[in-house]
Short mmCIF file of C-alpha atoms in Angstrom, two decimals:
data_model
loop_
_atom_site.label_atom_id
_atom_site.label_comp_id
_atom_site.label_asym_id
_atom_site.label_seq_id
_atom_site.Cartn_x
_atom_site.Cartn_y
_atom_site.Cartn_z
CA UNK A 7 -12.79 46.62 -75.46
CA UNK A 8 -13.07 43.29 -73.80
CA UNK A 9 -11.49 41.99 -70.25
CA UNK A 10 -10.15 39.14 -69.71
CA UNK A 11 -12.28 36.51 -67.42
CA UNK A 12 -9.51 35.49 -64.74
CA UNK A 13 -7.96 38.90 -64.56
CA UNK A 14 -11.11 40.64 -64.05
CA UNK A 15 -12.23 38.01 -61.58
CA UNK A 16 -8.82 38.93 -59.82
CA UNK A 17 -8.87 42.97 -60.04
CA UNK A 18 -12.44 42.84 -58.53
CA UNK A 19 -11.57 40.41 -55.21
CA UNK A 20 -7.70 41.57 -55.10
CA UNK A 21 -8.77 43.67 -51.58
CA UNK A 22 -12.08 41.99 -50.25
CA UNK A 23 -11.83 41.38 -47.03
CA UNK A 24 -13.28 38.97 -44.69
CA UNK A 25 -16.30 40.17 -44.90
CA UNK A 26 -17.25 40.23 -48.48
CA UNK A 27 -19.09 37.10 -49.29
CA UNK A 28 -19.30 35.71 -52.98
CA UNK A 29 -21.98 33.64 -54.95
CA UNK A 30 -20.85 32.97 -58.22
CA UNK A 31 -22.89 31.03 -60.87
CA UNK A 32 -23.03 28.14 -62.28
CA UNK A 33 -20.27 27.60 -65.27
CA UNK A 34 -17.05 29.94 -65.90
CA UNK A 35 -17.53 32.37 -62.80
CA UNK A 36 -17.10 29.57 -60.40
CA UNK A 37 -14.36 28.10 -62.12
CA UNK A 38 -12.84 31.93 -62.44
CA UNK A 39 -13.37 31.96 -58.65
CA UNK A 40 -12.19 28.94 -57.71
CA UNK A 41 -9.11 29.65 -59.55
CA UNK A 42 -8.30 32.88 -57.49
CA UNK A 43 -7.92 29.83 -54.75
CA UNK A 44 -10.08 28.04 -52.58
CA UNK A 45 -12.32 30.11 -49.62
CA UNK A 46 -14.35 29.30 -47.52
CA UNK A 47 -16.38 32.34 -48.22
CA UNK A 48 -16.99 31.56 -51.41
CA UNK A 49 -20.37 29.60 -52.40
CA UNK A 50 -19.39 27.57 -55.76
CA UNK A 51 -22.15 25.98 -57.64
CA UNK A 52 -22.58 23.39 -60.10
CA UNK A 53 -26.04 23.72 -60.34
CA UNK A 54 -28.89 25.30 -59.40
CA UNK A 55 -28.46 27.61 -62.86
CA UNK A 56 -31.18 30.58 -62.47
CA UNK A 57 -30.52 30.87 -58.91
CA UNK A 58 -27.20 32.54 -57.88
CA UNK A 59 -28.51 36.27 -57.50
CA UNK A 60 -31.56 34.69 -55.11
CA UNK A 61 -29.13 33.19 -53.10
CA UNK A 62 -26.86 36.37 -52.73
CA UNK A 63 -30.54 37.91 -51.65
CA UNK A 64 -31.36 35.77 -49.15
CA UNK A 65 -27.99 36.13 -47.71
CA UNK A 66 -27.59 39.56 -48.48
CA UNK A 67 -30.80 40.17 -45.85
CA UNK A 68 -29.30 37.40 -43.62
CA UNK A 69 -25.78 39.22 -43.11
CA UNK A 70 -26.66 42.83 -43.42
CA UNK A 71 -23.42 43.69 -41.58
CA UNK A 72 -21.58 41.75 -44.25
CA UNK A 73 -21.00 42.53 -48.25
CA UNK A 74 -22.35 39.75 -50.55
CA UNK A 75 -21.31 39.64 -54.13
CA UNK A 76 -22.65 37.72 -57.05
CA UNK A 77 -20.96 37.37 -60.17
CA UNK A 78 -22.54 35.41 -62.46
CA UNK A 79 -22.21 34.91 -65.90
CA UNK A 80 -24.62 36.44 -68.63
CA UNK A 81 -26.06 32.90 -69.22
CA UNK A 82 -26.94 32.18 -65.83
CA UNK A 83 -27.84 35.79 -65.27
CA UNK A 84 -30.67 35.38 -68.06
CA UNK A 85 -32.57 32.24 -66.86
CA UNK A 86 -33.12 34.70 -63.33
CA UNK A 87 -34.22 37.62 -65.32
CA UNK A 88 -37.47 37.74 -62.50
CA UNK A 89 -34.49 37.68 -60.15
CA UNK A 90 -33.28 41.41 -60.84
CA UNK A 91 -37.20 42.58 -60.34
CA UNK A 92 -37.80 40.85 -56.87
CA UNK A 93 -34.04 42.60 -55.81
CA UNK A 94 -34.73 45.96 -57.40
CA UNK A 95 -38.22 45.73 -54.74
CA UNK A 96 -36.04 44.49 -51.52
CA UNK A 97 -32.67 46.67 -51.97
CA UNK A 98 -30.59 44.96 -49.50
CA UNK A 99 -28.27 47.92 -49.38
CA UNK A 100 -25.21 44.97 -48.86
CA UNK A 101 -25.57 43.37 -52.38
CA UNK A 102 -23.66 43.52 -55.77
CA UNK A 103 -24.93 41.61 -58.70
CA UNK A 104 -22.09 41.48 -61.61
CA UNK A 105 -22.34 39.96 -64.35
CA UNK A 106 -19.30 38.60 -67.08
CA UNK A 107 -20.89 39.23 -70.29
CA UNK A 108 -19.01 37.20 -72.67
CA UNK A 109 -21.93 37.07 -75.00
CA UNK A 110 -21.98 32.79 -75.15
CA UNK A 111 -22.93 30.10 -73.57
CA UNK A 112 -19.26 29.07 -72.78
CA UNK A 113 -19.73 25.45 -70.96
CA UNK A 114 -22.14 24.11 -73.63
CA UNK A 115 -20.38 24.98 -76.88
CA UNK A 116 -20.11 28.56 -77.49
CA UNK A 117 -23.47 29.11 -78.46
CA UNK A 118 -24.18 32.71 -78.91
CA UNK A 119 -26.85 33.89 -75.58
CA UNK A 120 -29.41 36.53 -75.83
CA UNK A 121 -26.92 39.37 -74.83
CA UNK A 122 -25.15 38.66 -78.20
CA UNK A 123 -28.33 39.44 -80.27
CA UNK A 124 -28.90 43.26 -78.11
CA UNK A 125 -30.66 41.81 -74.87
CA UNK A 126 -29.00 44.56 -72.65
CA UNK A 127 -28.57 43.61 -69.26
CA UNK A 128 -27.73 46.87 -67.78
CA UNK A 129 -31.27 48.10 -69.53
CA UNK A 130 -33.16 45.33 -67.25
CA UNK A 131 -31.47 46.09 -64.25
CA UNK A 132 -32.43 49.99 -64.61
CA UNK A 133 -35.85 49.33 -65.25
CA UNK A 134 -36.05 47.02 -62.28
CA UNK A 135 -34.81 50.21 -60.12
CA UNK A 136 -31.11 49.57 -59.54
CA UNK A 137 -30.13 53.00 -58.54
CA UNK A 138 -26.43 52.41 -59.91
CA UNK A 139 -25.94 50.24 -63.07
CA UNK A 140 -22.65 49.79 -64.74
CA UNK A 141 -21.50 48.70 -68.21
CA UNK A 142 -17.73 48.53 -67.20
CA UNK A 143 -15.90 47.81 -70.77
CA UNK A 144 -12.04 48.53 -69.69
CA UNK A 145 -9.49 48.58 -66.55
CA UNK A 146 -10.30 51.81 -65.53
CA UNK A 147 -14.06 50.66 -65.01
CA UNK A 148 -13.12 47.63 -63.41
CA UNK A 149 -11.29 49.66 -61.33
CA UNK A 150 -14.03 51.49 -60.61
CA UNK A 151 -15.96 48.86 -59.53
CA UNK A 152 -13.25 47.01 -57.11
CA UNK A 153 -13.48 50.17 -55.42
CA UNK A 154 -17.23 50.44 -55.09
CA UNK A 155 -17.39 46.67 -53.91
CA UNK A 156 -15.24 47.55 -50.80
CA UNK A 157 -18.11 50.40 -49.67
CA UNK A 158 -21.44 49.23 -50.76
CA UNK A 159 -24.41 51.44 -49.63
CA UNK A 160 -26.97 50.42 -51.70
CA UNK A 161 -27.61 47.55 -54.59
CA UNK A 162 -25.32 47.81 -57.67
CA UNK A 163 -25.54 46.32 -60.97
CA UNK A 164 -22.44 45.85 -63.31
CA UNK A 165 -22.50 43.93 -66.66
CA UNK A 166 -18.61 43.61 -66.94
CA UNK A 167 -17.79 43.04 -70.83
CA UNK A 168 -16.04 39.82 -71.19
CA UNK A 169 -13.63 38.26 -73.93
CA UNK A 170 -14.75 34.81 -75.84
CA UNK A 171 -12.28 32.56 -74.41
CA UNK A 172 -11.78 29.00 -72.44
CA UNK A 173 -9.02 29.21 -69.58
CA UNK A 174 -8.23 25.93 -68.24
CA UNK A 175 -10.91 24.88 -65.88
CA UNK A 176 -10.28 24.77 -62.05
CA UNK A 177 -12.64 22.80 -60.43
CA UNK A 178 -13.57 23.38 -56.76
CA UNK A 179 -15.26 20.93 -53.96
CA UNK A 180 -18.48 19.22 -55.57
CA UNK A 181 -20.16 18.37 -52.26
CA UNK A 182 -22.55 20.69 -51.55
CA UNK A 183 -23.37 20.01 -48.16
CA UNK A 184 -20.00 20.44 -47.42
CA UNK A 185 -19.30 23.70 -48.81
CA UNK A 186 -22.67 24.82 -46.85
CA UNK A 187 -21.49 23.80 -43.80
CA UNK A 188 -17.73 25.09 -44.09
CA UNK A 189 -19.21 28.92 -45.16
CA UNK A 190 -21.24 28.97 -42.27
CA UNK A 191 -18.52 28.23 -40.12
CA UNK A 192 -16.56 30.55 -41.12
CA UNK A 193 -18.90 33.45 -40.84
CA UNK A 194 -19.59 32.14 -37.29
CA UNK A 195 -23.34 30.71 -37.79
CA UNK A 196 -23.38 27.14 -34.96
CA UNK A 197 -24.44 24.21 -36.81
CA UNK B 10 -63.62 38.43 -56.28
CA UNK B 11 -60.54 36.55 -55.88
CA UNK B 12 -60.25 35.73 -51.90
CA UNK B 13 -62.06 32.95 -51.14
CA UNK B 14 -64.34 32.93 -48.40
CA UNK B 15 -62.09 31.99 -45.22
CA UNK B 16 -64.34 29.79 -42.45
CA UNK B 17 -61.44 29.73 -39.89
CA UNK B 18 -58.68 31.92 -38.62
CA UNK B 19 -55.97 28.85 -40.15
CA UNK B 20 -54.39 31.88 -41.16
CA UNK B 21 -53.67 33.15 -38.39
CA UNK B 22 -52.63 30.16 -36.58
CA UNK B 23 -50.26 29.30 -39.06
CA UNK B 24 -48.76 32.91 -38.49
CA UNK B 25 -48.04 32.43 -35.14
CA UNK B 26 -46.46 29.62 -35.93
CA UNK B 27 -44.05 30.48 -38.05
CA UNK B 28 -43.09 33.52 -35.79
CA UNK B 29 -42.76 30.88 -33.07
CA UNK B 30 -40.69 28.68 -35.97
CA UNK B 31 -38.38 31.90 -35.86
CA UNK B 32 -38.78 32.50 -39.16
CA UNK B 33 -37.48 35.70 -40.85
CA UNK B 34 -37.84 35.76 -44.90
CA UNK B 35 -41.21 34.80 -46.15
CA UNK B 36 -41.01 34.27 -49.73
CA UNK B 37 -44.06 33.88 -52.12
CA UNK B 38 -45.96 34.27 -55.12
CA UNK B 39 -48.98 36.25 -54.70
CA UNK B 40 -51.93 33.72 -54.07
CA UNK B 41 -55.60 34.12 -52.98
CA UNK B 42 -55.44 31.02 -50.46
CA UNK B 43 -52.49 32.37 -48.87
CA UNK B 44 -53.96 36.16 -48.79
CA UNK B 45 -54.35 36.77 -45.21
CA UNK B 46 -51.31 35.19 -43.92
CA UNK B 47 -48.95 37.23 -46.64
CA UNK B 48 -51.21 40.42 -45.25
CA UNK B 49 -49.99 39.29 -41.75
CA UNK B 50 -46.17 38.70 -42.94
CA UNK B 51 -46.17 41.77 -44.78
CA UNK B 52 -47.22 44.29 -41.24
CA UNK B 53 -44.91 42.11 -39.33
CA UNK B 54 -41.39 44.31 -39.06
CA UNK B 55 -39.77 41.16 -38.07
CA UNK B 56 -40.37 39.20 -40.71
CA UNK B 57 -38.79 40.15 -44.12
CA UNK B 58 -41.79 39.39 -46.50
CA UNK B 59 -40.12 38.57 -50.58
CA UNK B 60 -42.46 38.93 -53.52
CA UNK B 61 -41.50 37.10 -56.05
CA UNK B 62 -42.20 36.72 -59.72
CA UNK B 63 -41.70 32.38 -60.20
CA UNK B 64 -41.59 30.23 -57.34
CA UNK B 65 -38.37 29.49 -57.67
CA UNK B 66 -36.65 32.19 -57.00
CA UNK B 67 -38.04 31.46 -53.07
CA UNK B 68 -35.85 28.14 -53.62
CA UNK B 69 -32.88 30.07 -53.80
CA UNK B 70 -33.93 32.75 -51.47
CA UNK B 71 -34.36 30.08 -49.15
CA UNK B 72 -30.66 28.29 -49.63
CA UNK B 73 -29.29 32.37 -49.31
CA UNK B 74 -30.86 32.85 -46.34
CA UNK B 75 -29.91 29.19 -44.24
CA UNK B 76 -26.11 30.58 -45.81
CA UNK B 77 -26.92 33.43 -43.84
CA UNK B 78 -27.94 31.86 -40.73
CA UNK B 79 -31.70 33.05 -40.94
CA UNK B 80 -34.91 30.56 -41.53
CA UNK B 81 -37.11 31.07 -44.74
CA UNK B 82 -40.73 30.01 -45.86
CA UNK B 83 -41.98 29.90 -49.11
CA UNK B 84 -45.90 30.39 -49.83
CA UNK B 85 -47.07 29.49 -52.94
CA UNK B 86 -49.69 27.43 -54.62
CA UNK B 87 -49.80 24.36 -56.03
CA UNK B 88 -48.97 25.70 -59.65
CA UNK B 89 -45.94 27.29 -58.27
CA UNK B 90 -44.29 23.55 -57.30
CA UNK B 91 -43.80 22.67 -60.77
CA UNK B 92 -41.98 25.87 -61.35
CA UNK B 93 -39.55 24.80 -58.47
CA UNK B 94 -38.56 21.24 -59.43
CA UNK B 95 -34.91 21.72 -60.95
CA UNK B 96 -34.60 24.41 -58.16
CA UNK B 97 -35.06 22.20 -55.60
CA UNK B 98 -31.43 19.89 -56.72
CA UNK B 99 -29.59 22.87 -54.76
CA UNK B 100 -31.79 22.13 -51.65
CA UNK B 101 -30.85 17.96 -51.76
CA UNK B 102 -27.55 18.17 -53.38
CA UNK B 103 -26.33 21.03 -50.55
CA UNK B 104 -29.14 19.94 -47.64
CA UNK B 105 -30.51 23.08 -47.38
CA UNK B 106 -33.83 23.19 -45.55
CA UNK B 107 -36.96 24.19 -47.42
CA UNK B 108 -39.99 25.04 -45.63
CA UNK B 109 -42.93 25.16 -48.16
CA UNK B 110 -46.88 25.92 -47.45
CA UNK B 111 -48.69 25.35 -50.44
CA UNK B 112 -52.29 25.72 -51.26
CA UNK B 113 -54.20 23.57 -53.57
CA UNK B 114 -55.77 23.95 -56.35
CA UNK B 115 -57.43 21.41 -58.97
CA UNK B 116 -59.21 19.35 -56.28
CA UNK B 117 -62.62 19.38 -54.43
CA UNK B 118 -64.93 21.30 -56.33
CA UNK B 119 -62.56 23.18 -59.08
CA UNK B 120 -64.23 24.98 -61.19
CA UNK B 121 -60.88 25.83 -63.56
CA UNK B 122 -60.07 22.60 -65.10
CA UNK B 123 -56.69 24.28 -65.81
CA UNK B 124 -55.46 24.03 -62.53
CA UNK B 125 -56.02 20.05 -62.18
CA UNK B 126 -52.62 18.45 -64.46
CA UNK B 127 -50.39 19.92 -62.62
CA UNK B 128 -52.39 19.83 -58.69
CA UNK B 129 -52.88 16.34 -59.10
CA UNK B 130 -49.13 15.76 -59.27
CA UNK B 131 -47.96 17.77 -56.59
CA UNK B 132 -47.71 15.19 -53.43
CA UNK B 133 -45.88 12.29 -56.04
CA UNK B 134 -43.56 14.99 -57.52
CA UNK B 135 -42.55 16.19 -53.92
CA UNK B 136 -42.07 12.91 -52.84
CA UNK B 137 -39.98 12.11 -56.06
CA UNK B 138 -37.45 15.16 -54.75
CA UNK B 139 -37.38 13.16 -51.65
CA UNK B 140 -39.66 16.26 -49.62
CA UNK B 141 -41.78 15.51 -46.67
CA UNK B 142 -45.20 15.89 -47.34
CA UNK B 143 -47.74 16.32 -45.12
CA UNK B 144 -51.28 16.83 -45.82
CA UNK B 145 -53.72 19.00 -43.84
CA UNK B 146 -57.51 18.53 -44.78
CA UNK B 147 -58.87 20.63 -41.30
CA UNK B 148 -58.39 23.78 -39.45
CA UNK B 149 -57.43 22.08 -36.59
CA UNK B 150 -54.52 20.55 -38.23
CA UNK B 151 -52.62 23.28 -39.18
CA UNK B 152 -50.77 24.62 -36.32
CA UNK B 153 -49.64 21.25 -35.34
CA UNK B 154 -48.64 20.33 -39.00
CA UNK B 155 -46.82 23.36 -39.42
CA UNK B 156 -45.41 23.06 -36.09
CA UNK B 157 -43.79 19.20 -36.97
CA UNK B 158 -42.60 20.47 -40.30
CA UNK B 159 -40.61 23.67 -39.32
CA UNK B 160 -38.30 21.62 -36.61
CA UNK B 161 -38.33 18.66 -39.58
CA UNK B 162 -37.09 21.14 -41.99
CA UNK B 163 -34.95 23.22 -39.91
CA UNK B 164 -33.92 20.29 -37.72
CA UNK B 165 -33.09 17.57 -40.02
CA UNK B 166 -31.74 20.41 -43.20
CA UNK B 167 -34.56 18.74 -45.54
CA UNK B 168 -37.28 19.45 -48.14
CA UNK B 169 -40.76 19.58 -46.04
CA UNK B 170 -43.61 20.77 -47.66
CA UNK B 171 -47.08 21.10 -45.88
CA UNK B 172 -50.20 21.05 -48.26
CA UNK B 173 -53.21 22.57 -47.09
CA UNK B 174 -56.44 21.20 -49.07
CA UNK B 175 -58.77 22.59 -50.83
CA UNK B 176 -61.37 22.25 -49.26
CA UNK B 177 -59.87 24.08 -45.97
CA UNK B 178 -59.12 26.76 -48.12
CA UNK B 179 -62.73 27.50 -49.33
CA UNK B 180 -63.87 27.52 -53.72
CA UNK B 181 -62.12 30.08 -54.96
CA UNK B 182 -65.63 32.38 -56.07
CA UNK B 183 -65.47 32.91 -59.60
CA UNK B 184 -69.11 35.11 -60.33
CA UNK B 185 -71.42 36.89 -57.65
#
């Protein structure tokens, strides 16, 4: 079974709090954020692709008394492969890393991505030492997971399987050195 | 046979700097040049030290941590800036600060001409993302280099890369 991309995005954020913090990746997960409505909590990018679960580190370790979640898609998740070694090492105990795998390349064309072809993601992220990986493939594991998001004690890996489809983009601020300077307001950082 | 044979305590200087810069996540690429000061970073229980596996991961690290409110520094070589060139958009684009110390390789006295393409590009392709690049060439110039580009990075949210030469870093020994 396949989820949906909005309605998981939805199920997994419907309770988080002020002080979960979210880093999604470049493509569908920031549009599937952005379309949950706009926070000033939330990081979107439209770049940097590689880079999303580096940035929930280093802010993960910034704000240990806060929750950081990345949820990437499996596209962005592969080109930071390294990524899930250098986390496995530092186990900030404050970080998620999820990852939609629908399997493509969904901004570019539908091109089928490594994941597709038997690249398992939840294999890497166990050999890299994750101590909890999770393949969640229905509601019940979403639910699951929604739950586990609200008390993290220790890094968690999820590969959340996700259906082939296109929902209507929703776009969020572009300017970058705005959105920086309006999420660390509003975790309280002075400029 | 690696660690090249270290005239000065730079090392150390540079250290102290950075724990006067305030500096909590050190991020880097394992690198002979750099040795001592990672040894340093690494027994310091202030400062979070990051191995990495490419350079740019420490991009990204970096942006996370500035999110966070904390100040990052990346170590690396020169090899390792050509591994962070699309990485470094996020740093313009979003004016994150980047604090980079990067030692060089493929100038005075290399013995591995594989190290010279991409060495010899490093200062033009820094300046091309629009970094600060300063050049140190002495021991006596690192402190106050390093110094000038923590509060330009951290003060002005900018690229600043310090490149420490060769030949203050000692010929890497290749036989004894």
């Amino acid at each position: 079974m396949k989820l949906e991309r909005r309605a998981a995005m939805a199920a997994l954020l419907a309770g988080r709090g002020d002080d979960l913090l979210v880093v999604p990746g470049l493509g569908s997960t920031t549009w599937d954020l952005a379309a949950l409505g706009d926070n000033d909590r939330d990081f979107y990018m439209w770049g940097a692709m590689g880079g999303a679960a580096m940035i929930g580190l280093g802010l993960a370790l910034a704000q240990p008394q806060r929750r950081v979640a990345v949820i990437t898609g499996d596209g962005e998740m592969l080109m930071g492969l390294g990524s899930l070694a250098t986390i496995g090492i530092q186990r900030p105990p404050n970080l998620a890393i999820i990852v939609f795998d629908n399997g493509i390349y969904g901004e570019t064309g539908m091109q089928p991505s490594h994941t597709q072809s038997g690249a398992d993601l939840v294999g890497v992220a166990k050999a890299c030492g994750f101590p909890t990986c999770l393949d969640v493939e229905d509601e019940a594991g979403l639910a699951d997971l929604a739950g586990r998001l609200t008390r993290l004690r220790d890094i968690l890996f999820a590969r959340v399987a996700i259906e082939a489809s296109e929902p209507p983009r929703v776009l969020p601020l572009r300017d970058g050195a705005a959105l920086k300077r309006r999420f660390r307001a509003a975790i309280g950082i002075k400029a | 046979m690696n660690a090249p044979a270290q005239t000065t305590d730079w090392p150390d200087c540079l250290f102290e700097t950075l724990k006067r810069a305030g500096i909590a996540q050190v991020g880097y690429v394992p690198d002979a040049g750099h040795a001592r000061l990672i040894d340093r970073c690494r027994a310091d229980a202030q400062i979070r030290d990051i191995v990495l596996t490419t350079e740019e991961e420490g991009v990204a690290l970096a942006a996370g941590a500035w999110l966070g409110g904390q100040r990052c520094a990346l170590l690396m070589q020169s090899s390792g800036v050509g591994n962070c060139i699309n990485m470094l958009s996020l740093m313009r684009t979003c004016r994150f600060p980047l604090l980079m110390f990067i030692t060089m390789r493929g100038e005075w006295e290399e013995f591995n001409p594989w190290q010279v393409p991409m060495g010899s590009i490093v200062e033009p392709v820094l300046k091309l993302c629009e970094a600060e690049v300063h050049r140190v060439r002495e021991a006596g110039e690192v402190e106050g280099a390093a110094q000038r580009a923590a509060s330009q990075a951290f003060g002005d949210e900018r690229i600043v890369a310090v490149l420490l030469s060769q030949q203050l870093i000692g010929k890497k020994v290749w036989t004894k």
